[in-house]
PDB file of C-alpha atoms in Angstrom:
ATOM      1  CA  MET A 169     -27.969 -19.523 -28.745  1.00  0.00           C
ATOM      2  CA  ILE A 170     -28.151 -15.728 -28.800  1.00  0.00           C
ATOM      3  CA  HIS A 171     -28.371 -15.687 -24.987  1.00  0.00           C
ATOM      4  CA  TYR A 172     -25.263 -17.875 -24.676  1.00  0.00           C
ATOM      5  CA  PHE A 173     -23.352 -15.682 -27.129  1.00  0.00           C
ATOM      6  CA  ALA A 174     -24.359 -12.555 -25.199  1.00  0.00           C
ATOM      7  CA  LEU A 175     -23.162 -14.020 -21.896  1.00  0.00           C
ATOM      8  CA  ARG A 176     -19.888 -15.112 -23.430  1.00  0.00           C
ATOM      9  CA  LYS A 177     -19.240 -11.622 -24.760  1.00  0.00           C
ATOM     10  CA  LEU A 178     -20.369  -9.859 -21.603  1.00  0.00           C
ATOM     11  CA  ASP A 179     -16.798  -9.566 -20.344  1.00  0.00           C
ATOM     12  CA  HIS A 180     -15.785  -7.891 -23.608  1.00  0.00           C
ATOM     13  CA  ILE A 181     -18.626  -5.402 -23.276  1.00  0.00           C
ATOM     14  CA  ALA A 182     -17.536  -4.668 -19.691  1.00  0.00           C
ATOM     15  CA  CYS A 183     -13.968  -4.108 -20.918  1.00  0.00           C
ATOM     16  CA  ILE A 184     -15.115  -1.693 -23.613  1.00  0.00           C
ATOM     17  CA  LEU A 185     -17.116   0.209 -21.004  1.00  0.00           C
ATOM     18  CA  GLY A 186     -14.020   0.184 -18.794  1.00  0.00           C
ATOM     19  CA  LEU A 187     -11.931   1.640 -21.622  1.00  0.00           C
ATOM     20  CA  MET A 188     -14.490   4.378 -22.242  1.00  0.00           C
ATOM     21  CA  GLY A 189     -15.026   5.124 -18.553  1.00  0.00           C
ATOM     22  CA  GLY A 190     -11.290   5.190 -17.848  1.00  0.00           C
ATOM     23  CA  PHE A 191     -10.663   7.532 -20.767  1.00  0.00           C
ATOM     24  CA  VAL A 192     -13.465   9.855 -19.640  1.00  0.00           C
ATOM     25  CA  ALA A 193     -12.126   9.869 -16.066  1.00  0.00           C
ATOM     26  CA  MET A 194      -8.612  10.750 -17.258  1.00  0.00           C
ATOM     27  CA  SER A 195     -10.045  13.465 -19.500  1.00  0.00           C
ATOM     28  CA  MET A 196     -11.887  14.984 -16.531  1.00  0.00           C
ATOM     29  CA  TYR A 197      -8.468  15.664 -14.999  1.00  0.00           C
ATOM     30  CA  LEU A 198      -8.089  18.478 -17.541  1.00  0.00           C
ATOM     31  CA  PHE A 199     -11.145  20.216 -16.081  1.00  0.00           C
ATOM     32  CA  SER A 200     -10.657  19.270 -12.409  1.00  0.00           C
ATOM     33  CA  PRO A 201      -7.001  18.438 -11.594  1.00  0.00           C
ATOM     34  CA  THR A 202      -7.753  15.736  -9.017  1.00  0.00           C
ATOM     35  CA  ILE A 203      -5.110  13.028  -8.883  1.00  0.00           C
ATOM     36  CA  HIS A 204      -7.676  10.306  -8.135  1.00  0.00           C
ATOM     37  CA  LEU A 205      -9.359  10.921 -11.510  1.00  0.00           C
ATOM     38  CA  LEU A 206      -6.040  10.337 -13.230  1.00  0.00           C
ATOM     39  CA  THR A 207      -4.962   7.267 -11.246  1.00  0.00           C
ATOM     40  CA  LEU A 208      -8.332   5.490 -11.156  1.00  0.00           C
ATOM     41  CA  GLY A 209      -9.060   6.349 -14.782  1.00  0.00           C
ATOM     42  CA  ALA A 210      -5.691   4.992 -15.883  1.00  0.00           C
ATOM     43  CA  ALA A 211      -6.225   1.841 -13.801  1.00  0.00           C
ATOM     44  CA  PHE A 212      -9.616   1.157 -15.436  1.00  0.00           C
ATOM     45  CA  PHE A 213      -8.322   1.953 -18.923  1.00  0.00           C
ATOM     46  CA  PHE A 214      -5.148  -0.124 -18.900  1.00  0.00           C
ATOM     47  CA  ALA A 215      -6.668  -3.049 -16.952  1.00  0.00           C
ATOM     48  CA  SER A 216      -9.498  -3.280 -19.494  1.00  0.00           C
ATOM     49  CA  LEU A 217      -7.072  -2.956 -22.391  1.00  0.00           C
ATOM     50  CA  LEU A 218      -4.823  -5.686 -20.996  1.00  0.00           C
ATOM     51  CA  TYR A 219      -7.786  -8.042 -20.504  1.00  0.00           C
ATOM     52  CA  LEU A 220      -8.927  -7.507 -24.093  1.00  0.00           C
ATOM     53  CA  LEU A 221      -5.434  -8.127 -25.461  1.00  0.00           C
ATOM     54  CA  LEU A 222      -5.091 -11.357 -23.467  1.00  0.00           C
ATOM     55  CA  ASN A 223      -8.440 -12.575 -24.796  1.00  0.00           C
ATOM     56  CA  ILE A 224      -7.527 -11.717 -28.382  1.00  0.00           C
ATOM     57  CA  ILE A 225      -4.378 -13.863 -28.215  1.00  0.00           C
ATOM     58  CA  LYS A 226      -6.188 -17.204 -28.494  1.00  0.00           C
ATOM     59  CA  HIS A 227      -3.241 -19.352 -29.498  1.00  0.00           C
ATOM     60  CA  VAL A 228      -1.375 -18.874 -26.214  1.00  0.00           C
ATOM     61  CA  ASP A 229      -1.768 -21.857 -23.885  1.00  0.00           C
ATOM     62  CA  THR A 230      -1.801 -20.194 -20.472  1.00  0.00           C
ATOM     63  CA  SER A 231      -1.433 -23.530 -18.722  1.00  0.00           C
ATOM     64  CA  LYS A 232       2.115 -23.768 -20.076  1.00  0.00           C
ATOM     65  CA  VAL A 233       3.195 -20.283 -19.046  1.00  0.00           C
ATOM     66  CA  GLU A 234       5.588 -20.389 -16.096  1.00  0.00           C
ATOM     67  CA  ILE A 235       6.820 -17.382 -14.134  1.00  0.00           C
ATOM     68  CA  CYS A 236       9.922 -17.621 -11.960  1.00  0.00           C
ATOM     69  CA  ASN A 237       9.889 -21.407 -12.257  1.00  0.00           C
ATOM     70  CA  CYS A 238      13.523 -21.878 -11.266  1.00  0.00           C
ATOM     71  CA  ARG A 239      15.540 -20.634  -8.325  1.00  0.00           C
ATOM     72  CA  SER A 240      18.023 -18.759 -10.522  1.00  0.00           C
ATOM     73  CA  THR A 241      15.209 -16.694 -12.067  1.00  0.00           C
ATOM     74  CA  ILE A 242      13.859 -15.770  -8.640  1.00  0.00           C
ATOM     75  CA  PHE A 243      17.350 -14.780  -7.492  1.00  0.00           C
ATOM     76  CA  LEU A 244      17.798 -12.653 -10.627  1.00  0.00           C
ATOM     77  CA  LEU A 245      14.494 -10.842 -10.055  1.00  0.00           C
ATOM     78  CA  GLU A 246      15.323 -10.235  -6.395  1.00  0.00           C
ATOM     79  CA  SER A 247      18.691  -8.774  -7.401  1.00  0.00           C
ATOM     80  CA  ILE A 248      17.074  -6.532 -10.037  1.00  0.00           C
ATOM     81  CA  PHE A 249      14.529  -5.370  -7.451  1.00  0.00           C
ATOM     82  CA  LEU A 250      17.218  -4.313  -4.956  1.00  0.00           C
ATOM     83  CA  ILE A 251      19.354  -2.663  -7.644  1.00  0.00           C
ATOM     84  CA  LEU A 252      16.450  -0.628  -9.042  1.00  0.00           C
ATOM     85  CA  LEU A 253      15.321   0.334  -5.547  1.00  0.00           C
ATOM     86  CA  ALA A 254      18.852   1.564  -4.785  1.00  0.00           C
ATOM     87  CA  ILE A 255      18.961   3.478  -8.083  1.00  0.00           C
ATOM     88  CA  SER A 256      15.625   5.133  -7.251  1.00  0.00           C
ATOM     89  CA  LEU A 257      17.069   6.375  -3.940  1.00  0.00           C
ATOM     90  CA  VAL A 258      20.205   7.658  -5.667  1.00  0.00           C
ATOM     91  CA  THR A 259      18.043   9.418  -8.263  1.00  0.00           C
ATOM     92  CA  PHE A 260      15.914  10.906  -5.519  1.00  0.00           C
ATOM     93  CA  HIS A 261      18.867  12.299  -3.567  1.00  0.00           C
ATOM     94  CA  ALA A 262      20.602  13.562  -6.702  1.00  0.00           C
ATOM     95  CA  SER A 263      17.553  15.572  -7.791  1.00  0.00           C
ATOM     96  CA  GLU A 264      16.320  16.351  -4.248  1.00  0.00           C
ATOM     97  CA  SER A 265      12.765  15.632  -5.384  1.00  0.00           C
ATOM     98  CA  ARG A 266      10.581  12.762  -6.572  1.00  0.00           C
ATOM     99  CA  THR A 267      11.039  13.067 -10.327  1.00  0.00           C
ATOM    100  CA  PRO A 268       9.172  10.975 -12.948  1.00  0.00           C
ATOM    101  CA  SER A 269      12.207   8.676 -13.176  1.00  0.00           C
ATOM    102  CA  PHE A 270      11.854   7.962  -9.434  1.00  0.00           C
ATOM    103  CA  PHE A 271       8.222   6.894  -9.871  1.00  0.00           C
ATOM    104  CA  ILE A 272       9.053   4.816 -12.952  1.00  0.00           C
ATOM    105  CA  LEU A 273      11.707   2.924 -11.012  1.00  0.00           C
ATOM    106  CA  ILE A 274       9.337   2.448  -8.050  1.00  0.00           C
ATOM    107  CA  SER A 275       6.643   1.166 -10.425  1.00  0.00           C
ATOM    108  CA  ILE A 276       9.052  -1.368 -11.946  1.00  0.00           C
ATOM    109  CA  CYS A 277      10.075  -2.487  -8.455  1.00  0.00           C
ATOM    110  CA  THR A 278       6.405  -2.921  -7.553  1.00  0.00           C
ATOM    111  CA  GLY A 279       5.844  -5.064 -10.645  1.00  0.00           C
ATOM    112  CA  ILE A 280       8.851  -7.251  -9.829  1.00  0.00           C
ATOM    113  CA  ALA A 281       7.642  -7.614  -6.234  1.00  0.00           C
ATOM    114  CA  ALA A 282       4.224  -8.722  -7.531  1.00  0.00           C
ATOM    115  CA  ILE A 283       5.836 -11.336  -9.798  1.00  0.00           C
ATOM    116  CA  LEU A 284       7.880 -12.669  -6.888  1.00  0.00           C
ATOM    117  CA  CYS A 285       4.699 -12.930  -4.790  1.00  0.00           C
ATOM    118  CA  ILE A 286       3.089 -15.160  -7.426  1.00  0.00           C
ATOM    119  CA  LYS A 287       5.671 -17.966  -7.410  1.00  0.00           C
ATOM    120  CA  VAL A 288       7.100 -17.609  -3.922  1.00  0.00           C
ATOM    121  CA  THR A 289       8.224 -20.751  -2.082  1.00  0.00           C
ATOM    122  CA  ASN A 290       8.429 -21.477   1.640  1.00  0.00           C
ATOM    123  CA  GLY A 291      11.928 -20.093   2.046  1.00  0.00           C
ATOM    124  CA  ASP A 292      11.272 -17.010  -0.073  1.00  0.00           C
ATOM    125  CA  ALA A 293       8.202 -15.709   1.794  1.00  0.00           C
ATOM    126  CA  LEU A 294      10.369 -13.827   4.297  1.00  0.00           C
ATOM    127  CA  ILE A 295      12.415 -12.259   1.505  1.00  0.00           C
ATOM    128  CA  ALA A 296       9.231 -11.176  -0.295  1.00  0.00           C
ATOM    129  CA  ILE A 297       7.925  -9.586   2.920  1.00  0.00           C
ATOM    130  CA  ILE A 298      11.213  -7.707   3.426  1.00  0.00           C
ATOM    131  CA  ASN A 299      11.075  -6.446  -0.177  1.00  0.00           C
ATOM    132  CA  ILE A 300       7.534  -5.146   0.333  1.00  0.00           C
ATOM    133  CA  LEU A 301       8.480  -3.415   3.586  1.00  0.00           C
ATOM    134  CA  LEU A 302      11.523  -1.760   1.980  1.00  0.00           C
ATOM    135  CA  LEU A 303       9.417  -0.587  -0.953  1.00  0.00           C
ATOM    136  CA  SER A 304       6.734   0.828   1.351  1.00  0.00           C
ATOM    137  CA  LEU A 305       9.269   2.680   3.519  1.00  0.00           C
ATOM    138  CA  CYS A 306      10.949   4.106   0.426  1.00  0.00           C
ATOM    139  CA  ILE A 307       7.640   5.486  -0.880  1.00  0.00           C
ATOM    140  CA  LYS A 308       6.562   7.008   2.425  1.00  0.00           C
ATOM    141  CA  LEU A 309       9.821   8.343   3.855  1.00  0.00           C
ATOM    142  CA  SER A 310      10.916   9.884   0.539  1.00  0.00           C
ATOM    143  CA  LYS A 311       8.022  12.313   0.911  1.00  0.00           C
ATOM    144  CA  PHE A 312       7.786  12.535   4.695  1.00  0.00           C
ATOM    145  CA  TYR A 313      11.360  13.728   5.226  1.00  0.00           C
ATOM    146  CA  PHE A 314      11.749  15.978   2.209  1.00  0.00           C
ATOM    147  CA  PHE A 315       8.418  17.808   2.154  1.00  0.00           C
ATOM    148  CA  GLY A 316       6.893  20.186   4.657  1.00  0.00           C
ATOM    149  CA  GLY A 317       3.787  18.124   5.249  1.00  0.00           C
ATOM    150  CA  SER A 318       0.380  17.651   3.712  1.00  0.00           C
ATOM    151  CA  GLY A 319      -2.926  19.000   4.999  1.00  0.00           C
ATOM    152  CA  VAL A 320      -3.910  21.024   8.037  1.00  0.00           C
ATOM    153  CA  ASP A 321      -4.405  18.004  10.312  1.00  0.00           C
ATOM    154  CA  TYR A 322      -0.756  17.008  10.031  1.00  0.00           C
ATOM    155  CA  TRP A 323       0.441  20.363  11.353  1.00  0.00           C
ATOM    156  CA  GLN A 324      -2.131  20.403  14.143  1.00  0.00           C
ATOM    157  CA  HIS A 325      -1.057  16.969  15.352  1.00  0.00           C
ATOM    158  CA  LEU A 326       2.611  17.918  15.065  1.00  0.00           C
ATOM    159  CA  ARG A 327       1.978  20.976  17.228  1.00  0.00           C
ATOM    160  CA  MET A 328       0.052  18.936  19.802  1.00  0.00           C
ATOM    161  CA  ASN A 329       2.916  16.427  19.973  1.00  0.00           C
ATOM    162  CA  GLU A 330       5.409  19.223  20.599  1.00  0.00           C
ATOM    163  CA  ILE A 331       3.320  20.782  23.401  1.00  0.00           C
ATOM    164  CA  LEU A 332       2.594  17.397  25.002  1.00  0.00           C
ATOM    165  CA  ALA A 333       6.308  16.562  25.084  1.00  0.00           C
ATOM    166  CA  GLN A 334       6.973  19.879  26.846  1.00  0.00           C
ATOM    167  CA  VAL A 335       4.180  19.991  29.454  1.00  0.00           C
ATOM    168  CA  GLY A 336       3.244  16.309  29.843  1.00  0.00           C
ATOM    169  CA  TYR A 337      -0.542  16.808  30.172  1.00  0.00           C
ATOM    170  CA  ILE A 338      -3.046  15.367  27.708  1.00  0.00           C
ATOM    171  CA  ASP A 339      -5.402  18.223  28.541  1.00  0.00           C
ATOM    172  CA  ILE A 340      -3.596  20.324  25.957  1.00  0.00           C
ATOM    173  CA  LEU A 341      -4.874  18.074  23.125  1.00  0.00           C
ATOM    174  CA  PHE A 342      -7.490  19.734  20.933  1.00  0.00           C
ATOM    175  CA  ASP A 343     -11.099  18.619  20.499  1.00  0.00           C
ATOM    176  CA  LYS A 344     -11.637  14.852  20.239  1.00  0.00           C
ATOM    177  CA  GLU A 345      -7.924  14.043  20.375  1.00  0.00           C
ATOM    178  CA  ALA A 346      -8.055  14.075  24.192  1.00  0.00           C
ATOM    179  CA  SER A 347     -10.323  11.002  24.012  1.00  0.00           C
ATOM    180  CA  PHE A 348      -7.786   9.050  21.920  1.00  0.00           C
ATOM    181  CA  PRO A 349      -4.323  10.209  23.031  1.00  0.00           C
ATOM    182  CA  ILE A 350      -2.367   6.995  22.357  1.00  0.00           C
ATOM    183  CA  MET A 351      -0.627   8.260  19.235  1.00  0.00           C
ATOM    184  CA  HIS A 352       0.342  11.578  20.815  1.00  0.00           C
ATOM    185  CA  ILE A 353       1.640   9.860  23.956  1.00  0.00           C
ATOM    186  CA  TYR A 354       3.875   7.496  21.968  1.00  0.00           C
ATOM    187  CA  VAL A 355       5.282  10.341  19.876  1.00  0.00           C
ATOM    188  CA  ALA A 356       5.903  12.440  22.999  1.00  0.00           C
ATOM    189  CA  ILE A 357       7.723   9.517  24.666  1.00  0.00           C
ATOM    190  CA  ALA A 358       9.894   9.142  21.564  1.00  0.00           C
ATOM    191  CA  GLN A 359      10.732  12.837  21.776  1.00  0.00           C
ATOM    192  CA  ILE A 360      11.542  12.816  25.500  1.00  0.00           C
ATOM    193  CA  ILE A 361      13.485   9.599  26.130  1.00  0.00           C
ATOM    194  CA  PRO A 362      15.798   9.330  23.076  1.00  0.00           C
ATOM    195  CA  GLN A 363      15.636  13.140  22.528  1.00  0.00           C
ATOM    196  CA  LEU A 364      14.330  12.891  18.960  1.00  0.00           C
ATOM    197  CA  ASN A 365      12.883  15.786  17.014  1.00  0.00           C
ATOM    198  CA  GLY A 366       9.233  15.816  15.954  1.00  0.00           C
ATOM    199  CA  LYS A 367       9.770  14.194  12.558  1.00  0.00           C
ATOM    200  CA  ASP A 368      12.027  11.403  13.781  1.00  0.00           C
ATOM    201  CA  ALA A 369       9.684  10.687  16.682  1.00  0.00           C
ATOM    202  CA  SER A 370       6.704  10.467  14.306  1.00  0.00           C
ATOM    203  CA  MET A 371       8.673   8.182  12.012  1.00  0.00           C
ATOM    204  CA  PHE A 372       9.606   5.687  14.742  1.00  0.00           C
ATOM    205  CA  SER A 373       6.256   5.872  16.560  1.00  0.00           C
ATOM    206  CA  ILE A 374       3.816   5.894  13.634  1.00  0.00           C
ATOM    207  CA  ILE A 375       5.245   5.325  10.161  1.00  0.00           C
ATOM    208  CA  ILE A 376       7.382   2.254  10.899  1.00  0.00           C
ATOM    209  CA  PRO A 377       4.587   0.537  12.922  1.00  0.00           C
ATOM    210  CA  LEU A 378       2.109   1.409  10.138  1.00  0.00           C
ATOM    211  CA  VAL A 379       4.318  -0.324   7.572  1.00  0.00           C
ATOM    212  CA  PHE A 380       5.172  -3.355   9.697  1.00  0.00           C
ATOM    213  CA  CYS A 381       1.596  -3.974  10.863  1.00  0.00           C
ATOM    214  CA  SER A 382       0.667  -4.717   7.242  1.00  0.00           C
ATOM    215  CA  ILE A 383       2.192  -8.158   7.927  1.00  0.00           C
ATOM    216  CA  CYS A 384      -1.160  -8.916   9.584  1.00  0.00           C
ATOM    217  CA  VAL A 385      -2.720  -8.701   6.114  1.00  0.00           C
ATOM    218  CA  TYR A 386      -0.302 -11.382   4.930  1.00  0.00           C
ATOM    219  CA  PHE A 387      -1.094 -13.731   7.825  1.00  0.00           C
ATOM    220  CA  VAL A 388      -4.868 -13.456   7.411  1.00  0.00           C
ATOM    221  CA  GLY A 389      -4.672 -13.708   3.604  1.00  0.00           C
ATOM    222  CA  LYS A 390      -2.316 -16.679   3.852  1.00  0.00           C
ATOM    223  CA  ASN A 391      -4.737 -18.651   6.031  1.00  0.00           C
ATOM    224  CA  LEU A 392      -7.815 -17.757   3.970  1.00  0.00           C
ATOM    225  CA  PHE A 393      -6.497 -17.880   0.397  1.00  0.00           C
ATOM    226  CA  GLY A 394      -2.902 -19.106   0.454  1.00  0.00           C
ATOM    227  CA  LYS A 395       0.568 -17.655   0.759  1.00  0.00           C
ATOM    228  CA  ASN A 396       0.650 -15.982  -2.658  1.00  0.00           C
ATOM    229  CA  ILE A 397      -2.622 -14.099  -2.182  1.00  0.00           C
ATOM    230  CA  GLY A 398      -1.487 -13.052   1.298  1.00  0.00           C
ATOM    231  CA  LEU A 399       1.701 -11.530  -0.101  1.00  0.00           C
ATOM    232  CA  LEU A 400      -0.162  -9.805  -2.929  1.00  0.00           C
ATOM    233  CA  GLY A 401      -2.645  -8.387  -0.430  1.00  0.00           C
ATOM    234  CA  MET A 402       0.192  -7.055   1.699  1.00  0.00           C
ATOM    235  CA  LEU A 403       1.813  -5.481  -1.377  1.00  0.00           C
ATOM    236  CA  ILE A 404      -1.439  -3.833  -2.509  1.00  0.00           C
ATOM    237  CA  ILE A 405      -2.027  -2.380   0.956  1.00  0.00           C
ATOM    238  CA  ASN A 406       1.461  -0.859   1.098  1.00  0.00           C
ATOM    239  CA  ILE A 407       1.231   0.847  -2.297  1.00  0.00           C
ATOM    240  CA  SER A 408      -2.382   2.025  -1.946  1.00  0.00           C
ATOM    241  CA  ASP A 409      -3.091   5.760  -1.891  1.00  0.00           C
ATOM    242  CA  TYR A 410      -4.568   6.017   1.580  1.00  0.00           C
ATOM    243  CA  HIS A 411      -1.958   3.828   3.262  1.00  0.00           C
ATOM    244  CA  ASN A 412       0.705   6.096   1.790  1.00  0.00           C
ATOM    245  CA  TRP A 413      -1.275   9.207   2.726  1.00  0.00           C
ATOM    246  CA  TRP A 414      -1.511   8.246   6.401  1.00  0.00           C
ATOM    247  CA  GLY A 415       2.173   7.335   6.213  1.00  0.00           C
ATOM    248  CA  VAL A 416       3.423  10.673   4.883  1.00  0.00           C
ATOM    249  CA  ALA A 417       1.040  12.725   7.089  1.00  0.00           C
ATOM    250  CA  PRO A 418       1.082  10.794  10.426  1.00  0.00           C
ATOM    251  CA  GLN A 419      -1.860  11.595  12.686  1.00  0.00           C
ATOM    252  CA  THR A 420      -4.491   9.914  14.846  1.00  0.00           C
ATOM    253  CA  THR A 421      -6.029   8.141  11.844  1.00  0.00           C
ATOM    254  CA  SER A 422      -2.648   6.572  11.077  1.00  0.00           C
ATOM    255  CA  TYR A 423      -2.542   4.981  14.511  1.00  0.00           C
ATOM    256  CA  GLY A 424      -6.176   3.924  14.171  1.00  0.00           C
ATOM    257  CA  LEU A 425      -5.215   1.993  11.042  1.00  0.00           C
ATOM    258  CA  ILE A 426      -2.417   0.257  12.951  1.00  0.00           C
ATOM    259  CA  ILE A 427      -4.852  -0.828  15.660  1.00  0.00           C
ATOM    260  CA  TYR A 428      -7.384  -1.948  13.034  1.00  0.00           C
ATOM    261  CA  PHE A 429      -4.885  -4.342  11.420  1.00  0.00           C
ATOM    262  CA  PHE A 430      -4.039  -5.948  14.758  1.00  0.00           C
ATOM    263  CA  ILE A 431      -7.699  -6.163  15.822  1.00  0.00           C
ATOM    264  CA  ILE A 432      -8.682  -8.005  12.634  1.00  0.00           C
ATOM    265  CA  TYR A 433      -5.728 -10.381  12.988  1.00  0.00           C
ATOM    266  CA  SER A 434      -6.472 -10.991  16.685  1.00  0.00           C
ATOM    267  CA  LEU A 435     -10.145 -11.684  15.977  1.00  0.00           C
ATOM    268  CA  TYR A 436      -9.183 -14.106  13.243  1.00  0.00           C
ATOM    269  CA  LYS A 437      -6.734 -15.988  15.464  1.00  0.00           C
ATOM    270  CA  THR A 438      -9.093 -16.213  18.439  1.00  0.00           C
ATOM    271  CA  THR A 439     -12.064 -17.573  16.478  1.00  0.00           C
ATOM    272  CA  SER A 440     -12.522 -20.886  14.717  1.00  0.00           C
ATOM    273  CA  ASN A 441     -14.644 -19.439  11.905  1.00  0.00           C
ATOM    274  CA  ASN A 442     -12.681 -19.574   8.649  1.00  0.00           C
ATOM    275  CA  ASP A 443     -15.548 -18.727   6.291  1.00  0.00           C
ATOM    276  CA  ARG A 444     -14.045 -16.521   3.583  1.00  0.00           C
ATOM    277  CA  VAL A 445     -17.244 -14.641   2.720  1.00  0.00           C
ATOM    278  CA  GLN A 446     -17.956 -13.697   6.330  1.00  0.00           C
ATOM    279  CA  TRP A 447     -14.403 -12.505   6.936  1.00  0.00           C
ATOM    280  CA  LEU A 448     -14.332 -10.448   3.755  1.00  0.00           C
ATOM    281  CA  SER A 449     -17.641  -8.848   4.790  1.00  0.00           C
ATOM    282  CA  LEU A 450     -16.208  -8.052   8.244  1.00  0.00           C
ATOM    283  CA  ILE A 451     -13.037  -6.518   6.827  1.00  0.00           C
ATOM    284  CA  GLN A 452     -15.033  -4.389   4.387  1.00  0.00           C
TER     285      GLN A 452
END
């Protein structure tokens, strides 16, 4: 009996540890201002708190809870999503920076997009995908176009793209980049043919393909776990830290991620093995 009680309360113990660990991680930000301590700590803390609150409310029959059960509700949420996304862009341009209000609006839009992914129907899958793509582009381009750039690698790749567009020889690429020149070649072509500057060429050649290739996540997730999980997976990828990092600082790794998405999708489509565990192990 004691063993059964301990197993039943194990999730509560894990939540309490999550609350403590998340609080400690957020507190460590005061000593070492690393953004990952703050974001991961907050994620652990609030996820554990939410789970505990949902378990405390025993009288709620979750089987009767319906989200977006009617078409009018879905239409209302889609309208709110587009309005808030537009307001976030207006707020961004009015302040010429990404203020806390911008991130609050983006966070609300992300939550609405997640709700729409849960109860999406056949005709609404395309709309949900478009919403996710718009949200991802808003997050990435709002920093890419209005900030100088992040990290040393970004500037090195930008310089290599400029020189390659001028001389046309991949021999000018530094170090290992000469062995993987695809990204630099595409950016140089975008600079030469339509006469784009370095930032616009990087946006069309890297950032937009990086965002759109996340559709591969939806297709694989849809076949393995269903349409809703596929959309949620696509949403999580587009708002994740590293996907946004490679989007706002386009470089060789950004293009490697694009190729990775298409390779996984191609392997999945060309094989008959649909074992979920094996595919999750491969993707990891």
